[in-house]
């Protein structure tokens, strides 16, 4: 996922972990946060942390999703996602060999098993040169669209066996990645100190401030599982179809009731997602009772979201149900609509 340190920008990351590449669309840092090597190194750490949880959650829960992509377990980046004046600094901080390359590789993931390393320059995918795929297109000076092209080249693979040509320290290599199927939600990382996350049906947005808040135990997975649950359950489409008000009216009447209902459903499904991915489900109620009290946006106080104690009580009841289910099989709730808006 990439981030541009330009005042007022929003940083974006596209789904990584494999099938899609974690590609940022241009993010920025809060005012006062300088574009330094240390700052970029910290963003790289956050990218890797988010990608690790995303890969684990989306791959383990693929049977619950009706839209899947190939996930390779790597974050790809394009130097052109950053302002020209910062590209030399970014290239050095990420040890990039070229313009479009590997920012981070998930240990033990498909890209890692194929031998890819941080900094490798991507040259071709399944026999097609990336330069040829980009030729003829006009891109803005600062853009994430070139990474989107690379992402689509990976998604076009029929079997998940993806042949990669790359360059490392001036020497070209070839390898084959055996990608894994995973839920299609892309990830957008906002390079801001605010502590917030949201889902729009296709993507998950999370701020670096929230990543830092959820930096202990399985807290980050708890946050991402909750937002992924919203997308799997098609909550945005359901609320749109019902004409739910997301403005001031969201706290009242039908709008308030339906939003709260989707929040409770996401809380419940998130526990199944965590369990299927091997996370400790008890981290969820503990997170909502503790660190989540510091979330921004009034999410825990405007009436559309359950109170922390209500959330924890609902989750503990659901955990008791899940613990009675057979281990080893994909666990899923029988009463939630996983395959329809």
mmCIF file of C-alpha atoms in Angstrom:
data_model
loop_
_atom_site.group_PDB
_atom_site.id
_atom_site.type_symbol
_atom_site.label_atom_id
_atom_site.label_comp_id
_atom_site.label_asym_id
_atom_site.label_seq_id
_atom_site.Cartn_x
_atom_site.Cartn_y
_atom_site.Cartn_z
ATOM 1 C CA UNK A 1 0.000 0.000 0.000
ATOM 2 C CA UNK A 2 1.397 3.290 -0.818
ATOM 3 C CA UNK A 3 1.324 6.596 0.851
ATOM 4 C CA UNK A 4 2.079 10.024 -0.419
ATOM 5 C CA UNK A 5 3.184 12.538 2.180
ATOM 6 C CA UNK A 6 1.349 15.501 0.761
ATOM 7 C CA UNK A 7 -0.784 17.751 2.849
ATOM 8 C CA UNK A 8 -4.414 16.746 2.862
ATOM 9 C CA UNK A 9 -4.027 13.497 0.973
ATOM 10 C CA UNK A 10 -5.754 10.260 1.845
ATOM 11 C CA UNK A 11 -3.642 7.177 1.691
ATOM 12 C CA UNK A 12 -4.995 4.144 -0.015
ATOM 13 C CA UNK A 13 -4.034 0.528 -0.038
ATOM 14 C CA UNK A 14 -5.643 -2.013 -2.305
ATOM 15 C CA UNK A 15 -6.133 -5.535 -1.187
ATOM 16 C CA UNK A 16 -2.891 -7.395 -0.886
ATOM 17 C CA UNK A 17 -2.198 -10.586 0.792
ATOM 18 C CA UNK A 18 -2.221 -12.047 -2.571
ATOM 19 C CA UNK A 19 -4.761 -12.058 -5.304
ATOM 20 C CA UNK A 20 -4.960 -8.399 -5.318
ATOM 21 C CA UNK A 21 -1.964 -6.348 -4.555
ATOM 22 C CA UNK A 22 -1.875 -4.035 -1.692
ATOM 23 C CA UNK A 23 -1.558 -0.908 -3.594
ATOM 24 C CA UNK A 24 -2.092 2.506 -2.134
ATOM 25 C CA UNK A 25 -3.685 5.183 -4.015
ATOM 26 C CA UNK A 26 -1.943 8.116 -2.667
ATOM 27 C CA UNK A 27 -1.939 8.868 0.960
ATOM 28 C CA UNK A 28 -0.809 11.605 3.044
ATOM 29 C CA UNK A 29 0.419 12.270 6.451
ATOM 30 C CA UNK A 30 -1.166 14.529 9.000
ATOM 31 C CA UNK A 31 0.114 18.063 9.053
ATOM 32 C CA UNK A 32 3.339 18.221 10.965
ATOM 33 C CA UNK A 33 4.434 14.682 10.129
ATOM 34 C CA UNK A 34 7.448 15.070 7.899
ATOM 35 C CA UNK A 35 8.247 12.891 4.925
ATOM 36 C CA UNK A 36 11.321 11.282 6.430
ATOM 37 C CA UNK A 37 12.989 7.909 5.987
ATOM 38 C CA UNK A 38 11.803 6.996 9.480
ATOM 39 C CA UNK A 39 8.209 7.934 8.653
ATOM 40 C CA UNK A 40 8.235 5.842 5.479
ATOM 41 C CA UNK A 41 9.821 2.924 7.307
ATOM 42 C CA UNK A 42 6.978 3.106 9.834
ATOM 43 C CA UNK A 43 4.406 3.130 7.037
ATOM 44 C CA UNK A 44 6.064 0.087 5.509
ATOM 45 C CA UNK A 45 5.777 -1.668 8.875
ATOM 46 C CA UNK A 46 2.075 -0.801 9.048
ATOM 47 C CA UNK A 47 1.516 -2.003 5.478
ATOM 48 C CA UNK A 48 3.100 -5.335 6.346
ATOM 49 C CA UNK A 49 1.093 -5.625 9.552
ATOM 50 C CA UNK A 50 -2.213 -4.945 7.811
ATOM 51 C CA UNK A 51 -1.386 -7.206 4.870
ATOM 52 C CA UNK A 52 -0.553 -10.099 7.183
ATOM 53 C CA UNK A 53 -3.953 -9.933 8.888
ATOM 54 C CA UNK A 54 -5.825 -9.342 5.617
ATOM 55 C CA UNK A 55 -4.192 -12.329 3.931
ATOM 56 C CA UNK A 56 -4.941 -14.606 6.869
ATOM 57 C CA UNK A 57 -8.577 -13.502 7.247
ATOM 58 C CA UNK A 58 -9.529 -13.431 3.574
ATOM 59 C CA UNK A 59 -7.910 -16.747 2.626
ATOM 60 C CA UNK A 60 -9.206 -18.671 5.643
ATOM 61 C CA UNK A 61 -12.746 -17.408 5.044
ATOM 62 C CA UNK A 62 -12.877 -17.779 1.253
ATOM 63 C CA UNK A 63 -15.707 -20.366 1.537
ATOM 64 C CA UNK A 64 -17.905 -17.660 3.085
ATOM 65 C CA UNK A 65 -17.393 -15.149 0.245
ATOM 66 C CA UNK A 66 -19.138 -15.139 -3.122
ATOM 67 C CA UNK A 67 -16.524 -12.919 -4.779
ATOM 68 C CA UNK A 68 -12.934 -14.149 -4.697
ATOM 69 C CA UNK A 69 -9.540 -13.004 -5.987
ATOM 70 C CA UNK A 70 -6.053 -14.498 -6.119
ATOM 71 C CA UNK A 71 -3.950 -13.440 -3.155
ATOM 72 C CA UNK A 72 -0.155 -13.666 -3.366
ATOM 73 C CA UNK A 73 0.825 -12.453 0.105
ATOM 74 C CA UNK A 74 2.777 -9.386 -0.979
ATOM 75 C CA UNK A 75 2.328 -5.633 -1.065
ATOM 76 C CA UNK A 76 3.208 -4.099 -4.421
ATOM 77 C CA UNK A 77 3.964 -0.425 -4.820
ATOM 78 C CA UNK A 78 4.688 2.089 -7.545
ATOM 79 C CA UNK A 79 7.133 4.920 -6.983
ATOM 80 C CA UNK A 80 4.756 7.134 -8.968
ATOM 81 C CA UNK A 81 2.228 6.905 -6.163
ATOM 82 C CA UNK A 82 4.402 9.474 -4.405
ATOM 83 C CA UNK A 83 5.114 13.117 -5.217
ATOM 84 C CA UNK A 84 8.174 13.487 -7.474
ATOM 85 C CA UNK A 85 10.166 15.311 -4.786
ATOM 86 C CA UNK A 86 9.791 12.364 -2.411
ATOM 87 C CA UNK A 87 10.451 9.461 -4.751
ATOM 88 C CA UNK A 88 14.186 9.191 -4.086
ATOM 89 C CA UNK A 89 13.485 9.096 -0.354
ATOM 90 C CA UNK A 90 10.749 6.470 -0.793
ATOM 91 C CA UNK A 91 12.898 4.335 -3.073
ATOM 92 C CA UNK A 92 15.665 4.300 -0.482
ATOM 93 C CA UNK A 93 13.316 3.654 2.451
ATOM 94 C CA UNK A 94 11.670 0.719 0.660
ATOM 95 C CA UNK A 95 14.927 -0.474 -1.003
ATOM 96 C CA UNK A 96 13.140 -0.577 -4.365
ATOM 97 C CA UNK A 97 15.103 -1.764 -7.396
ATOM 98 C CA UNK A 98 12.710 -0.103 -9.864
ATOM 99 C CA UNK A 99 9.497 1.876 -10.198
ATOM 100 C CA UNK A 100 6.943 -0.914 -9.650
ATOM 101 C CA UNK A 101 8.057 -3.443 -7.116
ATOM 102 C CA UNK A 102 7.549 -5.424 -3.943
ATOM 103 C CA UNK A 103 7.201 -3.368 -0.782
ATOM 104 C CA UNK A 104 6.709 -6.216 1.661
ATOM 105 C CA UNK A 105 6.348 -10.007 1.470
ATOM 106 C CA UNK A 106 4.282 -12.013 3.938
ATOM 107 C CA UNK A 107 6.562 -14.658 5.555
ATOM 108 C CA UNK A 108 5.506 -18.179 4.544
ATOM 109 C CA UNK A 109 3.009 -16.765 2.031
ATOM 110 C CA UNK A 110 2.853 -17.645 -1.703
ATOM 111 C CA UNK A 111 5.191 -14.836 -2.827
ATOM 112 C CA UNK A 112 7.683 -15.670 -0.062
ATOM 113 C CA UNK A 113 7.618 -19.356 -0.986
ATOM 114 C CA UNK A 114 8.318 -18.382 -4.608
ATOM 115 C CA UNK A 115 11.420 -16.482 -3.532
ATOM 116 C CA UNK A 116 10.253 -12.860 -3.888
ATOM 117 C CA UNK A 117 11.820 -10.351 -1.508
ATOM 118 C CA UNK A 118 11.204 -6.780 -0.435
ATOM 119 C CA UNK A 119 12.485 -4.375 -3.067
ATOM 120 C CA UNK A 120 12.248 -6.716 -6.085
ATOM 121 C CA UNK A 121 11.230 -4.908 -9.282
ATOM 122 C CA UNK A 122 8.250 -6.483 -11.087
ATOM 123 C CA UNK A 123 8.887 -6.935 -14.838
ATOM 124 C CA UNK A 124 6.300 -9.361 -16.252
ATOM 125 C CA UNK A 125 3.290 -11.441 -15.237
ATOM 126 C CA UNK A 126 2.355 -14.654 -17.048
ATOM 127 C CA UNK A 127 4.608 -13.768 -19.954
ATOM 128 C CA UNK A 128 3.329 -10.235 -20.484
ATOM 129 C CA UNK A 129 5.725 -7.387 -19.792
ATOM 130 C CA UNK A 130 4.298 -4.833 -17.386
ATOM 131 C CA UNK A 131 5.798 -2.046 -19.499
ATOM 132 C CA UNK A 132 3.782 -3.292 -22.509
ATOM 133 C CA UNK A 133 0.589 -3.403 -20.444
ATOM 134 C CA UNK A 134 1.147 0.194 -19.375
ATOM 135 C CA UNK A 135 2.142 1.465 -22.818
ATOM 136 C CA UNK A 136 -0.363 3.743 -24.520
ATOM 137 C CA UNK A 137 -2.016 4.778 -21.285
ATOM 138 C CA UNK A 138 -1.839 8.298 -19.936
ATOM 139 C CA UNK A 139 -1.327 8.468 -16.180
ATOM 140 C CA UNK A 140 -1.286 11.478 -13.842
ATOM 141 C CA UNK A 141 2.052 12.571 -12.372
ATOM 142 C CA UNK A 142 1.036 11.022 -9.050
ATOM 143 C CA UNK A 143 -1.106 7.915 -9.508
ATOM 144 C CA UNK A 144 -1.937 4.465 -8.204
ATOM 145 C CA UNK A 145 -3.519 3.438 -11.501
ATOM 146 C CA UNK A 146 -0.387 1.702 -12.757
ATOM 147 C CA UNK A 147 -0.492 -0.678 -9.813
ATOM 148 C CA UNK A 148 -4.160 -1.307 -10.585
ATOM 149 C CA UNK A 149 -3.074 -2.509 -14.033
ATOM 150 C CA UNK A 150 -0.607 -4.923 -12.460
ATOM 151 C CA UNK A 151 -3.282 -6.018 -10.036
ATOM 152 C CA UNK A 152 -5.652 -6.819 -12.904
ATOM 153 C CA UNK A 153 -2.929 -8.872 -14.613
ATOM 154 C CA UNK A 154 -2.688 -11.060 -11.511
ATOM 155 C CA UNK A 155 -6.473 -11.332 -11.202
ATOM 156 C CA UNK A 156 -6.705 -12.628 -14.770
ATOM 157 C CA UNK A 157 -4.906 -15.831 -13.864
ATOM 158 C CA UNK A 158 -7.169 -18.826 -14.401
ATOM 159 C CA UNK A 159 -5.503 -21.278 -12.037
ATOM 160 C CA UNK A 160 -3.597 -19.199 -9.503
ATOM 161 C CA UNK A 161 -0.236 -20.372 -10.898
ATOM 162 C CA UNK A 162 1.278 -16.974 -11.705
ATOM 163 C CA UNK A 163 4.589 -16.732 -13.551
ATOM 164 C CA UNK A 164 6.579 -13.697 -12.424
ATOM 165 C CA UNK A 165 9.652 -12.095 -13.934
ATOM 166 C CA UNK A 166 11.471 -9.705 -11.635
ATOM 167 C CA UNK A 167 14.784 -7.899 -11.188
ATOM 168 C CA UNK A 168 16.942 -7.870 -8.053
ATOM 169 C CA UNK A 169 20.143 -5.834 -7.872
ATOM 170 C CA UNK A 170 20.333 -5.693 -11.661
ATOM 171 C CA UNK A 171 19.838 -9.436 -12.253
ATOM 172 C CA UNK A 172 16.599 -10.761 -13.768
ATOM 173 C CA UNK A 173 14.874 -13.869 -12.394
ATOM 174 C CA UNK A 174 11.775 -15.955 -13.037
ATOM 175 C CA UNK A 175 9.563 -17.735 -10.552
ATOM 176 C CA UNK A 176 6.048 -19.112 -10.195
ATOM 177 C CA UNK A 177 3.691 -18.056 -7.428
ATOM 178 C CA UNK A 178 0.899 -20.397 -6.407
ATOM 179 C CA UNK A 179 -1.637 -17.840 -5.250
ATOM 180 C CA UNK A 180 -4.499 -18.595 -2.873
ATOM 181 C CA UNK A 181 -8.153 -17.733 -3.225
ATOM 182 C CA UNK A 182 -9.390 -15.109 -0.807
ATOM 183 C CA UNK A 183 -12.312 -12.770 -0.226
ATOM 184 C CA UNK A 184 -12.187 -9.867 -2.666
ATOM 185 C CA UNK A 185 -12.373 -6.884 -0.297
ATOM 186 C CA UNK A 186 -9.571 -4.426 -0.978
ATOM 187 C CA UNK A 187 -7.897 -2.519 1.829
ATOM 188 C CA UNK A 188 -7.455 1.235 1.967
ATOM 189 C CA UNK A 189 -5.037 2.581 4.558
ATOM 190 C CA UNK A 190 -5.405 6.245 5.466
ATOM 191 C CA UNK A 191 -2.149 7.788 6.637
ATOM 192 C CA UNK A 192 -3.754 9.795 9.405
ATOM 193 C CA UNK A 193 -3.549 9.819 13.174
ATOM 194 C CA UNK A 194 -7.338 9.527 13.540
ATOM 195 C CA UNK A 195 -8.623 6.198 14.842
ATOM 196 C CA UNK A 196 -11.325 5.028 12.456
ATOM 197 C CA UNK A 197 -12.316 2.223 10.089
ATOM 198 C CA UNK A 198 -15.207 1.661 7.693
ATOM 199 C CA UNK A 199 -16.412 -0.603 4.878
ATOM 200 C CA UNK A 200 -18.241 0.315 1.669
ATOM 201 C CA UNK A 201 -19.129 -3.114 0.275
ATOM 202 C CA UNK A 202 -15.978 -3.493 -1.791
ATOM 203 C CA UNK A 203 -13.214 -1.970 0.293
ATOM 204 C CA UNK A 204 -12.136 -1.525 3.895
ATOM 205 C CA UNK A 205 -10.700 1.799 5.035
ATOM 206 C CA UNK A 206 -8.518 1.903 8.136
ATOM 207 C CA UNK A 207 -6.362 4.730 9.465
ATOM 208 C CA UNK A 208 -2.783 4.334 10.572
ATOM 209 C CA UNK A 209 -3.888 5.811 13.893
ATOM 210 C CA UNK A 210 -6.240 2.885 14.434
ATOM 211 C CA UNK A 211 -3.579 0.384 13.361
ATOM 212 C CA UNK A 212 -1.328 1.791 16.064
ATOM 213 C CA UNK A 213 -4.164 1.627 18.596
ATOM 214 C CA UNK A 214 -4.853 -2.012 17.653
ATOM 215 C CA UNK A 215 -1.188 -2.966 17.751
ATOM 216 C CA UNK A 216 -1.475 -5.548 20.521
ATOM 217 C CA UNK A 217 -2.497 -9.209 20.483
ATOM 218 C CA UNK A 218 -5.161 -9.882 17.852
ATOM 219 C CA UNK A 219 -6.748 -6.417 18.046
ATOM 220 C CA UNK A 220 -5.985 -5.466 14.427
ATOM 221 C CA UNK A 221 -7.555 -8.714 13.220
ATOM 222 C CA UNK A 222 -10.637 -7.908 15.330
ATOM 223 C CA UNK A 223 -11.051 -4.534 13.585
ATOM 224 C CA UNK A 224 -10.452 -5.918 10.085
ATOM 225 C CA UNK A 225 -12.751 -8.908 10.683
ATOM 226 C CA UNK A 226 -15.566 -6.574 11.723
ATOM 227 C CA UNK A 227 -15.226 -4.472 8.562
ATOM 228 C CA UNK A 228 -14.783 -7.557 6.355
ATOM 229 C CA UNK A 229 -17.986 -8.930 7.874
ATOM 230 C CA UNK A 230 -19.854 -5.803 6.728
ATOM 231 C CA UNK A 231 -18.714 -6.448 3.143
ATOM 232 C CA UNK A 232 -19.431 -10.193 3.199
ATOM 233 C CA UNK A 233 -22.948 -9.452 4.453
ATOM 234 C CA UNK A 234 -23.508 -6.753 1.781
ATOM 235 C CA UNK A 235 -24.530 -4.253 4.417
ATOM 236 C CA UNK A 236 -23.890 -1.176 2.263
ATOM 237 C CA UNK A 237 -26.166 -2.519 -0.480
ATOM 238 C CA UNK A 238 -28.859 -3.430 2.041
ATOM 239 C CA UNK A 239 -28.839 -0.005 3.655
ATOM 240 C CA UNK A 240 -28.807 1.766 0.287
ATOM 241 C CA UNK A 241 -31.743 -0.307 -0.943
ATOM 242 C CA UNK A 242 -33.695 0.610 2.184
ATOM 243 C CA UNK A 243 -32.936 4.313 1.753
ATOM 244 C CA UNK A 244 -31.140 4.571 5.076
ATOM 245 C CA UNK A 245 -30.015 8.087 6.020
ATOM 246 C CA UNK A 246 -26.285 8.278 6.837
ATOM 247 C CA UNK A 247 -26.420 11.939 7.807
ATOM 248 C CA UNK A 248 -27.938 13.412 10.959
ATOM 249 C CA UNK A 249 -30.983 11.200 10.459
ATOM 250 C CA UNK A 250 -28.925 8.058 10.923
ATOM 251 C CA UNK A 251 -29.589 8.131 14.664
ATOM 252 C CA UNK A 252 -33.377 8.010 14.382
ATOM 253 C CA UNK A 253 -36.202 5.706 13.324
ATOM 254 C CA UNK A 254 -35.627 3.104 10.646
ATOM 255 C CA UNK A 255 -32.153 4.365 9.815
ATOM 256 C CA UNK A 256 -30.880 4.052 13.360
ATOM 257 C CA UNK A 257 -32.473 0.640 13.807
ATOM 258 C CA UNK A 258 -31.083 -0.804 10.569
ATOM 259 C CA UNK A 259 -27.558 0.558 11.082
ATOM 260 C CA UNK A 260 -27.481 -0.868 14.583
ATOM 261 C CA UNK A 261 -28.737 -4.197 13.222
ATOM 262 C CA UNK A 262 -25.886 -4.355 10.683
ATOM 263 C CA UNK A 263 -23.363 -3.517 13.399
ATOM 264 C CA UNK A 264 -24.582 -6.389 15.553
ATOM 265 C CA UNK A 265 -24.479 -8.760 12.571
ATOM 266 C CA UNK A 266 -20.925 -7.681 11.752
ATOM 267 C CA UNK A 267 -19.890 -8.215 15.373
ATOM 268 C CA UNK A 268 -21.305 -11.738 15.299
ATOM 269 C CA UNK A 269 -19.861 -12.739 11.914
ATOM 270 C CA UNK A 270 -16.463 -11.272 12.795
ATOM 271 C CA UNK A 271 -16.109 -13.951 15.473
ATOM 272 C CA UNK A 272 -16.536 -16.724 12.904
ATOM 273 C CA UNK A 273 -13.985 -15.017 10.647
ATOM 274 C CA UNK A 274 -11.518 -14.823 13.522
ATOM 275 C CA UNK A 275 -12.102 -18.438 14.545
ATOM 276 C CA UNK A 276 -11.703 -19.745 10.988
ATOM 277 C CA UNK A 277 -8.414 -17.834 10.666
ATOM 278 C CA UNK A 278 -7.086 -19.211 13.938
ATOM 279 C CA UNK A 279 -7.327 -16.028 15.988
ATOM 280 C CA UNK A 280 -8.392 -15.927 19.625
ATOM 281 C CA UNK A 281 -12.091 -14.971 19.588
ATOM 282 C CA UNK A 282 -11.911 -13.671 23.146
ATOM 283 C CA UNK A 283 -9.771 -10.792 21.850
ATOM 284 C CA UNK A 284 -12.906 -9.281 20.280
ATOM 285 C CA UNK A 285 -14.996 -8.514 23.381
ATOM 286 C CA UNK A 286 -11.813 -7.455 25.189
ATOM 287 C CA UNK A 287 -10.995 -4.996 22.383
ATOM 288 C CA UNK A 288 -14.454 -3.410 22.334
ATOM 289 C CA UNK A 289 -14.417 -3.054 26.108
ATOM 290 C CA UNK A 290 -10.918 -1.571 26.117
ATOM 291 C CA UNK A 291 -8.988 0.076 23.253
ATOM 292 C CA UNK A 292 -12.135 0.625 21.126
ATOM 293 C CA UNK A 293 -13.314 3.249 23.609
ATOM 294 C CA UNK A 294 -10.729 5.527 21.999
ATOM 295 C CA UNK A 295 -12.145 5.221 18.465
ATOM 296 C CA UNK A 296 -12.969 8.451 16.633
ATOM 297 C CA UNK A 297 -16.263 9.547 15.135
ATOM 298 C CA UNK A 298 -18.582 8.883 18.024
ATOM 299 C CA UNK A 299 -19.112 5.325 16.842
ATOM 300 C CA UNK A 300 -19.707 4.119 20.355
ATOM 301 C CA UNK A 301 -21.968 6.970 21.431
ATOM 302 C CA UNK A 302 -24.310 8.122 18.656
ATOM 303 C CA UNK A 303 -26.862 5.338 19.127
ATOM 304 C CA UNK A 304 -26.152 3.551 15.853
ATOM 305 C CA UNK A 305 -23.544 1.268 17.416
ATOM 306 C CA UNK A 306 -24.057 -0.943 20.462
ATOM 307 C CA UNK A 307 -22.492 0.179 23.731
ATOM 308 C CA UNK A 308 -19.197 -1.560 24.609
ATOM 309 C CA UNK A 309 -20.769 -3.739 27.294
ATOM 310 C CA UNK A 310 -23.674 -4.645 24.967
ATOM 311 C CA UNK A 311 -21.182 -5.579 22.278
ATOM 312 C CA UNK A 312 -19.135 -7.733 24.597
ATOM 313 C CA UNK A 313 -22.220 -9.520 25.921
ATOM 314 C CA UNK A 314 -23.454 -10.295 22.392
ATOM 315 C CA UNK A 315 -20.025 -11.581 21.394
ATOM 316 C CA UNK A 316 -19.575 -13.757 24.440
ATOM 317 C CA UNK A 317 -22.906 -15.433 23.712
ATOM 318 C CA UNK A 318 -21.856 -16.038 20.088
ATOM 319 C CA UNK A 319 -18.451 -17.359 21.147
ATOM 320 C CA UNK A 320 -20.188 -19.953 23.312
ATOM 321 C CA UNK A 321 -22.102 -21.156 20.213
ATOM 322 C CA UNK A 322 -18.976 -21.294 18.053
ATOM 323 C CA UNK A 323 -17.057 -23.261 20.650
ATOM 324 C CA UNK A 324 -19.677 -26.017 20.369
ATOM 325 C CA UNK A 325 -19.071 -26.353 16.610
ATOM 326 C CA UNK A 326 -16.733 -29.022 15.178
ATOM 327 C CA UNK A 327 -13.113 -27.923 15.034
ATOM 328 C CA UNK A 328 -11.303 -28.083 11.705
ATOM 329 C CA UNK A 329 -14.329 -27.259 9.547
ATOM 330 C CA UNK A 330 -15.280 -23.790 8.305
ATOM 331 C CA UNK A 331 -17.612 -22.372 10.904
ATOM 332 C CA UNK A 332 -20.444 -20.141 9.768
ATOM 333 C CA UNK A 333 -23.604 -18.665 11.333
ATOM 334 C CA UNK A 334 -26.784 -20.348 10.122
ATOM 335 C CA UNK A 335 -28.974 -17.249 10.377
ATOM 336 C CA UNK A 336 -26.930 -14.579 8.563
ATOM 337 C CA UNK A 337 -27.314 -13.941 4.788
ATOM 338 C CA UNK A 338 -23.772 -14.514 3.528
ATOM 339 C CA UNK A 339 -24.613 -14.781 -0.159
ATOM 340 C CA UNK A 340 -27.202 -12.091 -0.834
ATOM 341 C CA UNK A 341 -27.493 -8.304 -0.523
#
